[in-house]
Short mmCIF file of C-alpha atoms in Angstrom, two decimals:
data_model
loop_
_atom_site.label_atom_id
_atom_site.label_comp_id
_atom_site.label_asym_id
_atom_site.label_seq_id
_atom_site.Cartn_x
_atom_site.Cartn_y
_atom_site.Cartn_z
CA MET M 1 -0.06 -0.10 -0.05
CA ASP M 2 1.00 3.57 -0.52
CA THR M 3 -0.42 7.01 0.58
CA ALA M 4 2.47 9.09 -0.09
CA THR M 5 0.98 10.76 -3.08
CA PRO M 6 -2.58 11.80 -4.00
CA ALA M 7 -2.93 8.09 -4.98
CA VAL M 8 -4.50 5.82 -2.21
CA THR M 9 -3.15 2.59 -3.71
CA VAL M 10 -3.48 -1.02 -2.54
CA ALA M 11 -2.53 -4.38 -4.17
CA LEU M 12 -2.39 -8.11 -3.36
CA TYR M 13 0.64 -9.93 -4.73
CA ASP M 14 1.20 -13.65 -4.76
CA GLY M 15 5.06 -13.37 -5.36
CA THR M 16 4.82 -13.47 -9.02
CA SER M 17 1.91 -11.24 -9.95
CA VAL M 18 -0.76 -8.77 -8.82
CA ILE M 19 -3.85 -10.68 -7.76
CA ALA M 20 -6.05 -7.58 -7.14
CA SER M 21 -5.40 -3.98 -6.88
CA SER M 22 -7.19 -0.59 -6.36
CA GLY M 23 -6.01 2.95 -6.88
CA GLN M 24 -7.90 6.19 -6.29
CA ILE M 25 -6.65 9.67 -6.60
CA ASP M 26 -7.61 12.07 -3.76
CA ALA M 27 -5.14 14.17 -2.05
CA ARG M 28 -7.46 14.82 1.09
CA ARG M 29 -9.09 11.46 1.71
CA HIS M 30 -6.43 9.04 2.39
CA GLY M 31 -7.75 8.02 5.77
CA GLU M 32 -11.33 7.52 4.45
CA LEU M 33 -10.30 5.61 1.41
CA LEU M 34 -7.45 3.25 2.44
CA LEU M 35 -9.41 0.48 4.52
CA PRO M 36 -12.32 0.31 2.08
CA ALA M 37 -9.54 -0.27 -0.67
CA VAL M 38 -8.00 -2.86 1.29
CA ASP M 39 -11.45 -4.66 1.89
CA ARG M 40 -12.17 -4.15 -1.86
CA VAL M 41 -8.84 -5.85 -3.04
CA LEU M 42 -9.20 -8.85 -0.58
CA ALA M 43 -12.84 -9.44 -1.73
CA GLU M 44 -11.71 -9.16 -5.36
CA ALA M 45 -9.10 -11.91 -4.64
CA GLY M 46 -11.61 -13.95 -2.79
CA THR M 47 -9.27 -14.18 0.33
CA LYS M 48 -9.01 -12.75 3.95
CA LEU M 49 -6.47 -10.51 5.59
CA ASP M 50 -5.09 -13.36 7.56
CA ALA M 51 -3.59 -14.94 4.44
CA VAL M 52 -1.21 -11.99 4.26
CA THR M 53 2.36 -12.96 4.84
CA ASP M 54 4.19 -9.77 4.41
CA VAL M 55 3.12 -6.07 4.21
CA VAL M 56 4.97 -3.49 2.02
CA VAL M 57 4.30 0.09 2.48
CA GLY M 58 5.61 3.25 0.62
CA VAL M 59 7.66 5.47 3.09
CA GLY M 60 7.66 8.48 0.73
CA PRO M 61 8.83 11.19 0.55
CA GLY M 62 5.45 12.66 0.87
CA PRO M 63 3.38 15.09 2.80
CA TYR M 64 3.08 14.45 6.51
CA THR M 65 -0.72 13.78 6.83
CA GLY M 66 -1.21 11.48 3.86
CA LEU M 67 1.89 9.54 4.35
CA ARG M 68 1.32 8.61 7.99
CA VAL M 69 -2.02 6.94 7.04
CA GLY M 70 -0.52 4.40 5.08
CA LEU M 71 2.59 3.69 7.59
CA VAL M 72 0.24 3.57 10.67
CA THR M 73 -2.09 1.08 8.74
CA ALA M 74 0.80 -1.01 7.67
CA ALA M 75 2.14 -1.07 11.36
CA THR M 76 -1.29 -2.15 12.58
CA PHE M 77 -1.63 -5.01 10.21
CA GLY M 78 1.71 -6.17 10.81
CA SER M 79 1.28 -6.13 14.57
CA ALA M 80 -2.12 -7.84 14.18
CA LEU M 81 -1.01 -10.49 11.82
CA SER M 82 2.46 -10.87 13.29
CA VAL M 83 3.92 -10.41 9.89
CA PRO M 84 7.01 -8.47 8.67
CA VAL M 85 6.37 -4.92 7.42
CA HIS M 86 8.71 -3.56 4.77
CA GLY M 87 9.22 -0.17 3.64
CA LEU M 88 10.09 1.04 0.16
CA CYS M 89 10.86 4.38 -1.22
CA THR M 90 7.71 5.59 -3.21
CA LEU M 91 9.73 7.17 -5.90
CA ASP M 92 11.46 3.75 -6.39
CA GLY M 93 8.00 2.32 -6.98
CA ILE M 94 7.36 5.03 -9.65
CA ALA M 95 10.75 4.35 -11.26
CA TYR M 96 10.06 0.58 -11.34
CA ALA M 97 6.51 1.22 -13.01
CA ALA M 98 8.14 3.43 -15.53
CA GLY M 99 10.60 0.81 -16.49
CA GLN M 100 7.81 -1.69 -16.94
CA GLU M 101 6.13 0.87 -19.28
CA GLY M 102 9.47 0.83 -21.31
CA LEU M 103 11.18 3.81 -20.08
CA GLU M 104 14.89 3.27 -20.04
CA GLY M 105 17.56 5.09 -18.02
CA PRO M 106 18.90 7.49 -16.97
CA PHE M 107 15.70 9.33 -15.99
CA VAL M 108 14.23 11.29 -13.04
CA VAL M 109 11.10 10.70 -10.90
CA ALA M 110 9.45 13.95 -9.46
CA THR M 111 6.39 14.02 -7.30
CA ASP M 112 4.29 16.99 -6.07
CA ALA M 113 5.75 18.31 -2.65
CA ARG M 114 3.38 21.19 -2.58
CA ARG M 115 4.75 24.73 -1.81
CA LYS M 116 5.68 24.86 -5.48
CA GLU M 117 8.30 22.31 -4.91
CA VAL M 118 8.88 18.62 -5.95
CA TYR M 119 10.27 15.54 -4.31
CA TRP M 120 12.61 13.96 -6.76
CA ALA M 121 15.47 11.42 -7.38
CA ARG M 122 17.63 10.47 -10.41
CA TYR M 123 17.77 6.88 -11.62
CA GLU M 124 20.27 4.89 -13.69
CA ASP M 125 17.68 2.64 -14.72
CA ALA M 126 14.17 1.44 -13.42
CA ARG M 127 15.81 -0.54 -10.39
CA THR M 128 18.77 1.73 -9.48
CA ARG M 129 18.55 5.24 -7.82
CA THR M 130 21.68 7.21 -8.07
CA GLY M 131 21.38 9.28 -4.88
CA GLU M 132 19.11 10.06 -2.01
CA PRO M 133 15.79 11.74 -2.65
CA ALA M 134 15.40 15.44 -2.41
CA VAL M 135 13.02 18.34 -2.30
CA ASP M 136 13.65 21.35 -4.35
CA ARG M 137 11.86 24.04 -6.56
CA PRO M 138 11.46 22.88 -10.17
CA ALA M 139 13.36 25.90 -11.55
CA ASP M 140 16.31 25.24 -9.33
CA ILE M 141 16.99 21.81 -10.66
CA ALA M 142 15.90 22.07 -14.22
CA GLU M 143 19.24 22.85 -15.65
CA ALA M 144 21.02 20.05 -13.86
CA LEU M 145 18.32 17.61 -15.12
CA ALA M 146 17.94 19.12 -18.61
CA GLY M 147 17.61 16.38 -21.35
CA LEU M 148 16.35 13.63 -18.87
CA PRO M 149 12.89 12.30 -19.12
CA VAL M 150 10.86 12.69 -15.89
CA ALA M 151 8.16 10.37 -14.58
CA GLY M 152 5.72 11.37 -11.82
CA ALA M 153 3.20 14.21 -11.43
CA GLY M 154 5.99 16.65 -10.84
CA ALA M 155 6.67 16.58 -14.54
CA ARG M 156 3.11 17.28 -15.46
CA LEU M 157 2.65 20.11 -12.90
CA TYR M 158 5.84 21.89 -14.03
CA PRO M 159 6.24 21.34 -17.87
CA GLU M 160 8.38 24.53 -18.16
CA SER M 161 11.18 22.76 -15.98
CA PHE M 162 10.55 19.17 -17.00
CA PRO M 163 9.29 19.08 -20.78
CA ASP M 164 9.86 15.49 -21.30
CA ALA M 165 7.10 13.89 -19.14
CA ARG M 166 7.02 10.10 -19.27
CA GLY M 167 5.68 6.96 -17.54
CA PRO M 168 3.08 6.97 -14.79
CA GLU M 169 1.95 10.05 -12.96
CA HIS M 170 1.41 8.26 -9.56
CA VAL M 171 2.66 5.34 -7.62
CA ALA M 172 0.86 1.87 -8.05
CA ALA M 173 0.97 -0.55 -5.18
CA GLY M 174 1.39 -3.44 -7.55
CA ALA M 175 4.77 -2.01 -8.75
CA LEU M 176 5.79 -1.56 -4.99
CA ALA M 177 4.93 -5.13 -4.42
CA ALA M 178 6.78 -6.49 -7.40
CA LEU M 179 9.98 -4.47 -6.57
CA ALA M 180 9.77 -5.45 -3.09
CA ALA M 181 9.48 -9.16 -3.99
CA GLU M 182 12.41 -8.92 -6.40
CA ARG M 183 14.74 -7.36 -3.78
CA LEU M 184 13.71 -9.76 -1.02
CA ALA M 185 14.25 -12.81 -3.45
CA ALA M 186 17.80 -11.33 -4.18
CA GLY M 187 18.51 -11.19 -0.36
CA GLN M 188 18.50 -7.36 -0.35
CA GLU M 189 17.09 -5.68 2.83
CA LEU M 190 14.24 -3.19 2.48
CA LEU M 191 13.74 0.01 4.40
CA GLU M 192 12.31 0.25 7.82
CA PRO M 193 8.75 1.26 7.70
CA GLN M 194 9.54 4.87 8.75
CA PRO M 195 8.29 8.04 7.13
CA LEU M 196 10.76 9.72 4.78
CA TYR M 197 9.37 13.46 5.12
CA LEU M 198 12.58 15.56 3.92
CA ARG M 199 11.20 18.56 5.63
CA ARG M 200 9.27 19.68 8.70
CA PRO M 201 5.45 19.29 8.67
CA ASP M 202 3.23 22.32 7.93
CA ALA M 203 1.70 22.31 11.39
CA GLN M 204 4.19 23.74 13.95
CA VAL M 205 3.68 24.52 17.61
CA PRO M 206 3.60 28.19 18.08
CA LYS M 207 6.75 29.66 19.35
CA ASN M 208 6.82 32.46 22.10
CA TYR M 209 3.31 31.89 22.79
CA LYS M 210 2.04 33.79 25.80
CA VAL M 211 1.57 31.69 29.02
CA VAL M 212 -1.49 32.68 30.92
CA THR M 213 -1.50 31.75 34.60
CA PRO M 214 -4.56 31.80 36.75
CA LYS M 215 -4.54 34.38 39.64
#
């Protein structure tokens, strides 16, 4: 599952292919949509939650509120089912899906970070990220990334900075599952299911607020 982007996406994977999946685009209703999507996917597959052996969740980068919905839900499932919970960079899932659609490297993945910024990372190919994810204004990185195709919603939002938009706009849970299964089969360790925020949340505790004490 992944809630790091406007896509609320869930998939059930059997180790070789996606059995059932759901994807809805709504940046403000992650909490409302995620559990019904899980129920829908399980019903479509004709199975129950206790058949799940592993949980994979996108860790972002993404906005604070949406991202934590998926992470908390994944942690709850892991605890209730006593199964491992694996984290995977959301940008890696988009890159992997872009490769499945035929995009060859090098390329970039960029998603909407709001505040007129993007979360982004550079890839040598669909499976190989060449650096850590970052958050920047598109105009500030356009020159450094000139000539590279860009997958993800960031390319569509800022075509003046990323004119060569390719591949999927949002992450799909099926791609996350397939990439996770591939890495686990190769003996690679996945990430801890901890949020990759890259910056502080919008909501802050007010500084220098006045303390009122009763007389």
